Amino acid sequence: MSTPRTPEITLAGGPRRERSDAVRNRNRLLDVAARLVAEHGAGNVTMDQVATAAGVGKGTVFRRFGDRAGLMRALLDHAEKRFQEAFLTGPAPLGPGADPVDRLHAFGAAAIEHRLRYRDLYLAAEQPADQRYSNDPPHDLLARHVATLLVAAGVHGDVDLLTQGLLATLEVPLLHHLSTRRGMPADRLAAGWGDLVDRVTGEGDARGPEPRARHRARRQGQEIWTDSALWLKPYTFRFAASSMNGVDDPVPFSPL
């Protein structure tokens, strides 16, 4: 019996087009910067290091990103878009084509790995608590994606609230606390996410391959609704004071 098809949230529109060679050069610099951040941490990466590792002059990096804070903002936007593309259009089970519960499992594991990798940038971009959810397009996109998969998995009840509860376990400050202060490795965090998903979707009650297969078979042929296409959301944020730009006031970031 085939896996039920989950309606997809697709990409629509996007930023103004750049020349293909300019896009390649920009992405190459950002890929180099991402590798250096993963190896050394965002606070230890300089424009000189990026230029040297990319094999270009330092002036090229400054012309492209303006300053170090601009590079870090561009890098977070770049990393967020790559993550979004992976779960919206990438290969299964993270992308389309897999059972919705399997996609939820893969989504949580990928989000944990992604956010821990770029935790320095996300923590620097944290909004004050009273503004954290007021204007957050990337979070809205994640919520729509998770809610769509929950509905496709046959979940009933207050799906919006269940979605926000699940996403709360992927908040960067919490992941940072659990991984550094509590010593929990990424695979344990991913297993905990999977356990929550199974409990919410009812998969946790379907122990063993045969009960689980019957549970999934009940979803066959369901007609699932979803909203129309969404934008790929740039990571729009303000850098906190005393962050990478070294000024007293937050710096607004316009999507690149």
Backbone as JSON, one array per atom type, in Angstrom:
{
  "sequence": "MSTPRTPEITLAGGPRRERSDAVRNRNRLLDVAARLVAEHGAGNVTMDQVATAAGVGKGTVFRRFGDRAGLMRALLDHAEKRFQEAFLTGPAPLGPGADPVDRLHAFGAAAIEHRLRYRDLYLAAEQPADQRYSNDPPHDLLARHVATLLVAAGVHGDVDLLTQGLLATLEVPLLHHLSTRRGMPADRLAAGWGDLVDRVTGEGDARGPEPRARHRARRQGQEIWTDSALWLKPYTFRFAASSMNGVDDPVPFSPL",
  "N": [[0.85, -1.18, 0.0], [0.59, 2.22, -0.83], [2.31, 5.14, 0.4], [0.46, 7.8, 1.89], [-0.03, 10.88, 0.17], [1.38, 13.88, 1.17], [0.2, 17.16, 1.29], [2.12, 19.83, -0.04], [3.99, 22.58, 1.24], [5.04, 25.1, -0.69], [7.72, 26.89, -2.35], [7.51, 30.29, -3.22], [7.94, 33.07, -5.32], [10.5, 35.42, -4.33], [13.72, 36.98, -3.57], [15.15, 39.81, -5.42], [16.72, 39.07, -8.55], [20.15, 38.14, -8.93], [23.17, 38.32, -10.9], [24.29, 35.21, -12.19], [26.98, 34.5, -11.74], [27.65, 36.24, -9.69], [25.99, 35.33, -7.67], [27.03, 32.75, -7.3], [29.63, 33.36, -6.39], [29.05, 34.76, -4.03], [27.69, 32.79, -2.55], [29.76, 30.95, -2.31], [31.58, 32.29, -0.65], [29.97, 32.47, 1.63], [29.6, 29.78, 2.22], [32.2, 29.08, 2.91], [32.52, 30.74, 5.16], [30.56, 29.6, 6.79], [31.67, 27.08, 7.28], [33.94, 27.81, 8.74], [32.75, 29.0, 10.98], [31.46, 26.76, 12.05], [33.7, 25.3, 12.79], [35.17, 26.98, 14.52], [33.51, 28.67, 15.94], [31.28, 31.49, 15.95], [32.15, 33.87, 17.15], [34.88, 33.84, 16.83], [35.62, 34.1, 14.23], [37.04, 35.9, 11.6], [37.06, 38.56, 9.1], [39.41, 38.47, 7.64], [40.15, 35.75, 7.91], [38.08, 34.48, 6.52], [38.48, 35.51, 3.94], [41.06, 34.49, 3.37], [40.64, 31.69, 3.53], [38.84, 31.39, 1.45], [40.35, 32.1, -0.67], [40.49, 34.7, -1.73], [40.9, 38.3, -1.94], [40.88, 40.41, 0.99], [39.47, 42.75, 0.6], [37.5, 42.0, -1.22], [35.69, 40.54, 0.32], [34.84, 42.51, 2.11], [33.66, 44.35, 0.33], [31.52, 42.84, -0.52], [29.98, 42.28, 1.79], [30.15, 44.41, 3.52], [30.82, 44.78, 6.41], [31.98, 42.97, 9.32], [29.73, 42.35, 10.91], [27.74, 42.5, 8.95], [28.49, 40.33, 7.37], [27.98, 38.21, 9.18], [25.22, 38.46, 9.52], [24.36, 37.96, 6.91], [25.28, 35.34, 6.68], [23.68, 33.94, 8.54], [21.17, 34.29, 7.39], [21.62, 32.95, 4.97], [22.16, 30.33, 5.91], [19.71, 29.72, 7.12], [17.96, 29.75, 4.94], [18.98, 27.6, 3.43], [18.36, 25.5, 5.16], [15.55, 25.68, 5.18], [15.0, 25.12, 2.47], [15.81, 22.48, 2.42], [13.88, 21.04, 3.97], [11.57, 21.7, 2.64], [11.82, 21.12, -0.12], [13.81, 19.25, -0.44], [15.41, 15.94, -0.47], [13.59, 12.98, 0.6], [13.72, 11.45, 3.89], [13.35, 13.99, 5.02], [12.49, 15.9, 3.19], [9.78, 16.13, 0.72], [7.76, 13.19, 0.03], [7.88, 11.13, 1.89], [6.36, 9.32, 4.66], [4.24, 11.33, 6.74], [4.79, 11.3, 9.54], [7.36, 10.22, 9.63], [8.63, 12.31, 8.31], [8.3, 14.35, 10.18], [9.89, 13.36, 12.27], [12.41, 13.44, 10.97], [12.57, 16.15, 10.47], [12.78, 17.36, 13.05], [15.24, 16.28, 13.97], [16.98, 17.34, 12.03], [16.59, 20.09, 12.44], [17.58, 20.42, 15.04], [20.31, 19.74, 14.7], [21.04, 21.74, 12.87], [20.5, 24.14, 14.29], [22.1, 23.94, 16.54], [24.57, 23.99, 15.31], [24.72, 26.61, 14.35], [24.4, 28.11, 16.63], [25.64, 30.29, 17.93], [25.16, 32.46, 16.24], [22.36, 32.52, 16.18], [21.78, 32.99, 18.89], [22.92, 35.5, 19.24], [21.17, 36.9, 17.7], [18.81, 36.88, 19.08], [15.62, 38.05, 20.0], [14.22, 40.42, 22.4], [12.3, 39.03, 25.13], [9.58, 39.86, 25.11], [9.14, 40.47, 22.49], [9.67, 38.33, 20.93], [8.04, 36.63, 19.37], [6.64, 38.33, 17.77], [7.2, 39.25, 15.19], [8.23, 37.14, 13.18], [9.0, 35.69, 10.54], [10.46, 33.28, 9.66], [9.91, 31.49, 11.8], [7.14, 31.34, 11.56], [6.92, 30.02, 9.11], [8.08, 27.52, 9.76], [6.17, 26.69, 11.62], [3.86, 26.46, 10.02], [4.69, 24.38, 8.36], [5.11, 22.21, 10.19], [2.52, 22.01, 11.28], [1.05, 21.31, 9.0], [2.11, 18.75, 8.48], [1.32, 17.44, 10.83], [-1.49, 17.45, 10.58], [-1.68, 15.93, 8.24], [-0.82, 13.56, 9.32], [-3.0, 12.74, 10.67], [-3.69, 13.97, 13.06], [-5.83, 15.37, 15.48], [-7.76, 17.93, 17.16], [-6.42, 20.81, 18.89], [-4.44, 21.85, 16.73], [-2.79, 24.02, 16.15], [-1.88, 24.84, 18.7], [-0.6, 22.5, 19.55], [1.4, 22.42, 17.63], [2.94, 24.72, 18.27], [3.78, 23.96, 20.8], [5.44, 21.75, 20.22], [7.41, 23.03, 18.64], [8.52, 24.68, 20.54], [10.32, 23.1, 21.89], [12.48, 23.17, 20.25], [13.67, 25.58, 20.44], [16.43, 27.79, 20.3], [17.82, 28.87, 22.66], [17.01, 26.98, 24.61], [17.96, 24.54, 23.51], [20.68, 25.12, 23.53], [21.13, 25.37, 26.31], [20.48, 22.74, 27.18], [22.37, 21.22, 25.81], [24.86, 22.27, 26.6], [24.85, 22.96, 29.41], [23.49, 20.82, 30.54], [24.63, 18.7, 29.32], [23.59, 17.12, 27.22], [23.74, 15.18, 24.35], [23.36, 15.72, 20.75], [22.03, 13.55, 19.54], [20.51, 12.48, 21.61], [18.76, 14.6, 22.12], [17.41, 14.65, 19.67], [16.18, 12.15, 19.77], [14.44, 12.59, 21.9], [12.76, 14.53, 20.77], [11.62, 12.91, 18.75], [10.19, 11.09, 20.36], [8.26, 12.79, 21.48], [6.88, 13.53, 19.13], [5.83, 11.02, 18.37], [4.07, 10.57, 20.49], [2.25, 12.67, 20.2], [1.18, 12.18, 17.66], [0.12, 9.66, 17.93], [1.6, 7.52, 17.16], [3.19, 6.45, 19.09], [1.58, 4.72, 20.46], [1.36, 2.63, 18.8], [2.91, 0.01, 18.87], [5.6, -1.85, 17.57], [6.16, -3.27, 14.27], [3.85, -4.22, 12.84], [1.42, -3.22, 14.2], [2.05, -0.5, 13.87], [2.08, -0.25, 11.11], [-0.64, -0.74, 10.58], [-1.75, 1.44, 11.89], [-0.73, 3.54, 10.34], [-1.9, 2.86, 7.94], [-4.51, 3.62, 8.26], [-4.47, 6.23, 7.63], [-4.49, 6.33, 4.93], [-5.7, 7.65, 1.92], [-6.81, 9.89, 3.07], [-8.17, 13.15, 2.86], [-6.41, 15.99, 2.86], [-6.25, 19.32, 3.95], [-4.55, 22.34, 3.05], [-2.92, 25.52, 3.27], [-2.28, 28.04, 0.75], [0.67, 28.56, -1.38], [3.78, 29.43, 0.21], [6.22, 31.96, 1.02], [9.76, 31.53, 0.88], [11.41, 32.16, 3.81], [13.43, 34.83, 4.74], [15.91, 35.15, 7.34], [15.01, 37.42, 9.37], [16.0, 39.87, 11.61], [17.05, 41.58, 14.64], [20.28, 42.45, 15.66], [21.45, 41.88, 18.92], [22.33, 44.33, 21.43], [25.76, 44.87, 22.19], [26.61, 42.83, 20.62], [27.93, 41.35, 17.63], [28.49, 43.65, 16.17], [29.36, 45.57, 17.91], [28.19, 47.97, 18.8], [26.01, 50.22, 20.65], [23.27, 50.22, 20.15], [20.62, 48.13, 18.86], [20.88, 46.67, 15.57], [18.98, 47.06, 12.73], [18.04, 44.53, 10.42], [17.73, 44.16, 7.04], [16.15, 41.94, 4.79], [18.24, 40.03, 2.64]],
  "CA": [[0.0, 0.0, 0.0], [1.47, 3.37, -0.97], [2.27, 6.17, 1.44], [-0.4, 8.91, 1.5], [0.7, 12.05, -0.25], [1.19, 15.04, 2.01], [0.25, 18.43, 0.55], [3.4, 20.49, 0.22], [4.17, 24.02, 1.28], [6.02, 25.31, -1.74], [8.35, 28.19, -2.41], [6.93, 31.19, -4.21], [8.6, 34.36, -5.35], [11.84, 35.46, -3.79], [14.38, 38.27, -3.72], [15.53, 40.18, -6.78], [17.73, 38.19, -9.1], [21.51, 38.61, -9.16], [23.85, 37.57, -11.93], [24.6, 33.87, -11.71], [28.34, 34.45, -11.22], [27.64, 36.94, -8.41], [25.36, 34.42, -6.7], [27.99, 31.69, -7.0], [30.71, 33.91, -5.57], [28.51, 35.07, -2.71], [27.44, 31.53, -1.85], [31.05, 30.33, -1.98], [32.08, 32.98, 0.54], [29.14, 32.11, 2.77], [29.9, 28.38, 2.56], [33.48, 29.11, 3.63], [32.26, 31.33, 6.47], [29.81, 28.61, 7.58], [32.62, 26.05, 7.73], [34.79, 28.39, 9.78], [31.91, 29.15, 12.18], [31.27, 25.42, 12.63], [34.97, 24.83, 13.35], [35.79, 27.87, 15.52], [32.53, 29.52, 16.61], [31.09, 32.76, 15.25], [32.92, 34.92, 17.78], [36.31, 33.71, 16.53], [35.81, 34.16, 12.78], [37.31, 37.25, 11.13], [36.98, 38.77, 7.66], [40.69, 37.98, 7.09], [40.1, 34.3, 7.83], [37.16, 34.11, 5.43], [39.15, 35.82, 2.67], [42.16, 33.55, 3.17], [40.09, 30.35, 3.27], [38.16, 31.41, 0.16], [41.31, 32.4, -1.72], [40.22, 36.0, -2.33], [41.39, 39.41, -1.15], [39.98, 40.85, 2.05], [38.58, 43.78, 0.05], [36.35, 41.35, -1.87], [34.72, 40.19, 1.36], [34.27, 43.76, 2.62], [32.75, 44.91, -0.68], [30.32, 42.02, -0.63], [29.16, 42.24, 3.01], [30.23, 45.67, 4.25], [31.64, 44.61, 7.6], [31.85, 41.64, 9.92], [28.33, 42.14, 11.3], [27.0, 42.21, 7.73], [28.8, 38.95, 6.99], [27.3, 37.3, 10.08], [23.79, 38.51, 9.2], [24.18, 37.24, 5.64], [25.5, 33.92, 6.91], [22.5, 33.37, 9.19], [20.12, 34.25, 6.36], [22.01, 31.88, 4.04], [21.98, 29.04, 6.58], [18.28, 29.5, 7.32], [17.36, 29.41, 3.64], [19.39, 26.24, 3.08], [17.57, 24.59, 5.99], [14.18, 25.7, 4.68], [14.96, 24.4, 1.2], [15.98, 21.04, 2.68], [12.65, 20.37, 4.41], [10.47, 21.98, 1.72], [12.0, 20.57, -1.46], [14.93, 18.31, -0.47], [15.08, 14.52, -0.53], [12.93, 12.33, 1.74], [12.47, 11.72, 4.59], [13.17, 15.36, 5.45], [11.69, 16.55, 2.17], [8.56, 15.44, 0.29], [7.8, 11.81, -0.45], [7.88, 10.17, 2.99], [5.23, 9.38, 5.58], [4.34, 12.59, 7.51], [5.44, 11.12, 10.84], [8.79, 10.11, 9.34], [9.12, 13.65, 7.99], [8.4, 15.08, 11.44], [11.1, 12.87, 12.94], [13.58, 13.95, 10.27], [12.6, 17.61, 10.63], [13.31, 17.69, 14.37], [16.67, 15.96, 14.02], [17.7, 18.3, 11.2], [16.52, 21.4, 13.09], [18.5, 20.4, 16.18], [21.68, 19.8, 14.18], [21.21, 23.05, 12.24], [20.49, 25.23, 15.27], [23.3, 23.84, 17.37], [25.72, 24.39, 14.49], [24.74, 28.06, 14.22], [23.82, 28.65, 17.85], [26.2, 31.61, 18.25], [24.47, 33.47, 15.45], [20.97, 32.61, 16.63], [21.74, 33.6, 20.21], [23.18, 36.92, 19.05], [20.01, 37.49, 17.04], [17.62, 36.71, 19.92], [14.81, 39.21, 20.33], [13.73, 40.44, 23.78], [11.23, 38.06, 25.35], [8.25, 40.38, 24.77], [9.06, 40.68, 21.04], [10.25, 37.16, 20.27], [7.15, 36.0, 18.39], [5.79, 39.35, 17.17], [7.46, 39.35, 13.75], [9.24, 36.11, 12.96], [8.58, 34.9, 9.39], [10.96, 31.91, 9.63], [9.15, 30.67, 12.75], [5.81, 31.11, 10.99], [7.07, 28.99, 8.09], [8.25, 26.24, 10.45], [4.89, 26.31, 12.23], [2.97, 25.99, 8.96], [5.19, 23.08, 7.91], [4.82, 21.19, 11.2], [1.06, 21.85, 11.37], [0.62, 20.56, 7.81], [2.46, 17.35, 8.67], [0.47, 16.89, 11.9], [-2.81, 17.19, 10.0], [-1.51, 14.79, 7.34], [-0.65, 12.36, 10.14], [-4.29, 12.4, 11.29], [-3.82, 14.56, 14.39], [-7.0, 16.21, 15.66], [-7.65, 18.81, 18.32], [-5.85, 22.13, 18.68], [-3.19, 21.62, 16.01], [-1.94, 25.19, 16.29], [-1.22, 24.81, 20.0], [0.32, 21.37, 19.53], [2.55, 22.82, 16.81], [3.78, 25.63, 19.03], [4.4, 23.19, 21.87], [6.55, 20.99, 19.65], [8.49, 23.93, 18.23], [9.18, 25.24, 21.73], [11.45, 22.24, 22.28], [13.57, 23.43, 19.31], [14.18, 26.94, 20.64], [17.89, 27.76, 20.42], [18.3, 28.98, 24.04], [16.8, 25.71, 25.31], [18.92, 23.56, 22.98], [22.0, 25.52, 24.03], [21.18, 25.0, 27.72], [20.49, 21.28, 27.34], [23.6, 20.63, 25.27], [26.06, 22.74, 27.3], [24.72, 22.88, 30.87], [23.01, 19.49, 30.93], [25.47, 17.7, 28.67], [22.81, 16.22, 26.37], [24.2, 15.2, 22.96], [22.32, 15.98, 19.75], [21.21, 12.36, 19.26], [19.53, 12.35, 22.68], [17.75, 15.63, 21.88], [16.61, 14.21, 18.53], [15.34, 11.04, 20.24], [13.37, 13.18, 22.69], [11.82, 15.1, 19.8], [10.89, 11.8, 18.14], [9.25, 10.57, 21.34], [7.14, 13.74, 21.53], [6.12, 13.4, 17.89], [5.07, 9.77, 18.42], [2.98, 10.71, 21.44], [1.25, 13.59, 19.65], [0.54, 11.59, 16.47], [-0.43, 8.35, 18.22], [2.5, 6.45, 16.76], [3.74, 5.83, 20.29], [0.68, 3.65, 20.9], [1.4, 1.55, 17.8], [4.2, -0.63, 19.1], [5.94, -2.93, 16.66], [5.94, -2.93, 12.86], [2.5, -4.49, 12.33], [0.49, -2.18, 14.65], [2.38, 0.79, 13.28], [1.62, -0.28, 9.72], [-2.1, -0.57, 10.59], [-2.02, 2.83, 12.27], [-0.46, 4.39, 9.18], [-2.83, 2.53, 6.87], [-5.76, 4.36, 8.47], [-4.34, 7.56, 7.03], [-4.55, 6.23, 3.48], [-6.85, 8.22, 1.27], [-7.35, 11.08, 3.73], [-8.07, 14.39, 2.1], [-5.81, 16.93, 3.79], [-6.23, 20.69, 3.45], [-3.4, 23.17, 3.39], [-2.99, 26.86, 2.69], [-1.56, 28.2, -0.52], [2.13, 28.59, -1.32], [4.42, 30.38, 1.1], [7.56, 32.42, 0.67], [10.93, 31.14, 1.66], [11.51, 33.3, 4.71], [14.76, 35.22, 5.22], [16.0, 35.25, 8.78], [14.99, 38.84, 9.66], [16.19, 40.0, 13.05], [17.93, 42.63, 15.11], [21.37, 42.0, 16.5], [21.37, 42.43, 20.26], [23.41, 45.22, 21.82], [27.0, 44.2, 22.58], [26.85, 41.64, 19.79], [29.1, 41.35, 16.78], [28.82, 44.95, 15.61], [30.03, 46.33, 18.93], [27.56, 49.25, 19.07], [25.09, 50.16, 21.77], [21.88, 50.03, 19.73], [20.42, 47.03, 17.9], [20.99, 47.03, 14.16], [17.95, 46.38, 11.93], [18.54, 43.74, 9.29], [16.8, 44.0, 5.93], [16.43, 40.69, 4.06], [19.18, 40.19, 1.52]],
  "C": [[0.89, 1.23, 0.0], [1.28, 4.35, 0.17], [1.36, 7.31, 1.0], [0.42, 10.14, 1.17], [0.37, 13.23, 0.65], [1.2, 16.29, 1.15], [1.49, 19.21, 0.94], [3.24, 21.99, 0.33], [5.3, 24.33, 0.33], [6.6, 26.71, -1.67], [7.68, 29.02, -3.49], [7.67, 32.5, -4.17], [10.01, 34.3, -4.84], [12.47, 36.82, -4.01], [14.74, 38.55, -5.16], [16.7, 39.31, -7.23], [19.09, 38.9, -9.19], [22.08, 37.82, -10.33], [24.3, 36.24, -11.35], [26.01, 33.79, -11.14], [28.43, 35.16, -9.87], [27.04, 36.06, -7.32], [26.33, 33.32, -6.31], [29.1, 32.19, -6.09], [30.24, 34.2, -4.15], [28.29, 33.79, -1.91], [28.73, 30.82, -1.47], [31.64, 30.97, -0.73], [31.28, 32.59, 1.78], [29.37, 30.66, 3.18], [31.22, 28.29, 3.33], [33.28, 29.65, 5.04], [31.52, 30.34, 7.37], [30.73, 27.52, 8.1], [33.49, 26.58, 8.87], [34.01, 28.58, 11.09], [31.72, 27.8, 12.85], [32.54, 24.93, 13.32], [35.43, 25.65, 14.56], [34.79, 28.66, 16.34], [32.48, 30.89, 15.97], [31.95, 33.87, 15.83], [34.39, 34.92, 17.42], [36.61, 33.79, 15.04], [35.97, 35.61, 12.35], [37.15, 37.32, 9.61], [38.26, 38.26, 6.99], [40.66, 36.47, 6.91], [39.22, 33.84, 6.68], [37.83, 34.34, 4.08], [40.25, 34.82, 2.36], [41.64, 32.17, 2.8], [39.41, 30.28, 1.91], [39.1, 31.7, -0.99], [41.04, 33.7, -2.44], [40.85, 37.08, -1.45], [40.37, 39.83, -0.1], [39.0, 41.91, 1.54], [37.36, 43.2, -0.62], [35.27, 41.03, -0.84], [34.06, 41.45, 1.91], [33.31, 44.38, 1.61], [31.44, 44.14, -0.74], [29.4, 42.19, 0.57], [29.27, 43.49, 3.87], [31.14, 45.61, 5.46], [31.36, 43.24, 8.18], [30.42, 41.35, 10.35], [27.47, 41.82, 10.09], [27.25, 40.8, 7.24], [28.03, 37.97, 7.86], [25.79, 37.29, 9.81], [23.51, 37.74, 7.91], [24.34, 35.74, 5.83], [24.29, 33.27, 7.56], [21.34, 33.27, 8.22], [20.37, 33.1, 5.39], [21.76, 30.51, 4.65], [20.5, 28.72, 6.76], [17.6, 29.11, 6.02], [17.73, 28.0, 3.22], [18.58, 25.21, 3.88], [16.13, 24.52, 5.49], [14.06, 24.92, 3.37], [15.04, 22.89, 1.42], [14.66, 20.4, 3.08], [11.47, 20.65, 3.49], [10.62, 21.23, 0.4], [13.13, 19.55, -1.55], [14.47, 16.86, -0.52], [14.39, 14.04, 0.75], [13.99, 11.64, 2.6], [12.3, 13.15, 5.07], [12.28, 16.12, 4.48], [10.49, 15.71, 1.77], [8.81, 13.99, -0.13], [7.76, 10.75, 0.62], [6.6, 10.3, 3.8], [5.36, 10.65, 6.44], [4.99, 12.44, 8.88], [6.95, 10.96, 10.66], [9.39, 11.47, 9.02], [9.25, 14.5, 9.25], [9.63, 14.66, 12.23], [12.35, 13.49, 12.31], [13.71, 15.47, 10.45], [13.21, 18.0, 11.97], [14.8, 17.44, 14.46], [17.49, 16.96, 13.22], [17.72, 19.69, 11.84], [17.49, 21.48, 14.26], [19.94, 20.52, 15.71], [21.98, 21.2, 13.62], [21.35, 24.14, 13.29], [21.67, 25.14, 16.24], [24.54, 24.27, 16.59], [25.86, 25.91, 14.45], [24.24, 28.76, 15.49], [24.35, 30.04, 18.19], [25.46, 32.71, 17.51], [23.03, 33.64, 15.9], [20.88, 33.3, 17.99], [22.0, 35.1, 20.12], [21.99, 37.64, 18.45], [18.73, 37.41, 17.87], [16.93, 38.04, 20.19], [14.54, 39.23, 21.82], [12.5, 39.55, 23.93], [9.87, 38.56, 24.91], [8.07, 40.64, 23.28], [9.38, 39.42, 20.24], [9.35, 36.6, 19.18], [6.31, 37.02, 17.62], [5.99, 39.47, 15.67], [8.59, 38.4, 13.41], [8.82, 35.22, 11.79], [9.17, 33.49, 9.33], [10.22, 30.99, 10.59], [7.76, 30.36, 12.2], [5.87, 30.02, 9.92], [7.24, 27.61, 8.72], [6.93, 25.77, 11.03], [3.92, 25.8, 11.17], [3.38, 24.6, 8.48], [4.83, 21.98, 8.91], [3.33, 20.95, 11.3], [0.53, 21.04, 10.19], [0.92, 19.07, 7.96], [1.63, 16.7, 9.77], [-0.92, 16.56, 11.36], [-2.74, 15.99, 9.06], [-1.35, 13.49, 8.09], [-1.93, 11.98, 10.88], [-4.49, 12.97, 12.68], [-5.04, 15.47, 14.41], [-6.79, 17.1, 16.88], [-7.05, 20.14, 17.93], [-4.47, 22.0, 18.05], [-2.25, 22.81, 16.15], [-1.18, 25.16, 17.61], [-0.24, 23.65, 20.09], [1.58, 21.71, 18.74], [3.49, 23.72, 17.6], [4.47, 24.91, 20.2], [5.58, 22.37, 21.38], [7.72, 21.92, 19.3], [9.21, 24.56, 19.41], [10.37, 24.4, 22.16], [12.66, 22.42, 21.36], [14.11, 24.84, 19.44], [15.68, 26.89, 20.93], [18.37, 27.93, 21.86], [18.13, 27.68, 24.83], [17.79, 24.65, 24.82], [20.33, 23.86, 23.48], [22.15, 25.11, 25.5], [21.31, 23.49, 27.9], [21.8, 20.67, 26.87], [24.84, 21.04, 26.06], [25.96, 22.55, 28.81], [24.31, 21.5, 31.34], [23.77, 18.37, 30.25], [24.73, 16.72, 27.78], [23.31, 16.29, 24.94], [23.03, 15.36, 21.99], [21.45, 14.76, 19.5], [20.17, 12.12, 20.36], [18.4, 13.38, 22.51], [16.83, 15.23, 20.72], [15.69, 13.06, 18.93], [14.18, 11.56, 21.08], [12.31, 13.83, 21.82], [10.97, 13.99, 19.17], [9.86, 11.2, 19.07], [8.03, 11.48, 21.45], [6.25, 13.62, 20.3], [5.26, 12.14, 17.93], [3.88, 9.87, 19.38], [1.87, 11.6, 20.88], [0.49, 12.94, 18.49], [-0.11, 10.24, 16.75], [0.46, 7.21, 17.8], [3.1, 5.74, 17.97], [2.88, 4.71, 20.83], [0.72, 2.45, 19.96], [2.75, 0.86, 17.89], [4.42, -1.78, 18.13], [5.56, -2.58, 15.24], [4.51, -3.15, 12.38], [1.48, -3.48, 12.86], [0.77, -0.82, 14.03], [1.92, 0.84, 11.84], [0.1, -0.1, 9.66], [-2.46, 0.86, 10.94], [-1.81, 3.75, 11.08], [-1.45, 4.11, 8.05], [-4.14, 3.28, 7.02], [-5.69, 5.76, 7.88], [-4.46, 7.52, 5.51], [-5.84, 6.87, 2.96], [-7.43, 9.44, 1.97], [-7.17, 12.29, 2.83], [-7.62, 15.47, 3.07], [-5.82, 18.32, 3.15], [-4.91, 21.34, 3.81], [-3.58, 24.53, 2.76], [-2.17, 26.91, 1.42], [-0.07, 28.39, -0.28], [2.65, 29.69, -0.4], [5.76, 30.83, 0.53], [8.6, 31.66, 1.46], [11.31, 32.34, 2.5], [12.96, 33.6, 5.07], [14.75, 35.33, 6.74], [16.15, 36.73, 9.14], [15.07, 39.03, 11.17], [16.92, 41.28, 13.37], [19.06, 41.99, 15.91], [21.24, 42.66, 17.85], [22.54, 43.37, 20.51], [24.56, 44.38, 22.37], [27.22, 42.91, 21.81], [28.0, 41.93, 18.84], [29.46, 42.72, 16.23], [29.45, 45.89, 16.62], [29.45, 47.71, 19.18], [26.49, 49.08, 20.12], [23.68, 49.8, 21.34], [21.77, 48.82, 18.81], [20.46, 47.53, 16.47], [19.91, 46.33, 13.36], [18.59, 45.67, 10.75], [17.46, 43.65, 8.24], [17.14, 42.73, 5.19], [17.3, 40.93, 2.86], [18.52, 39.78, 0.22]]
}
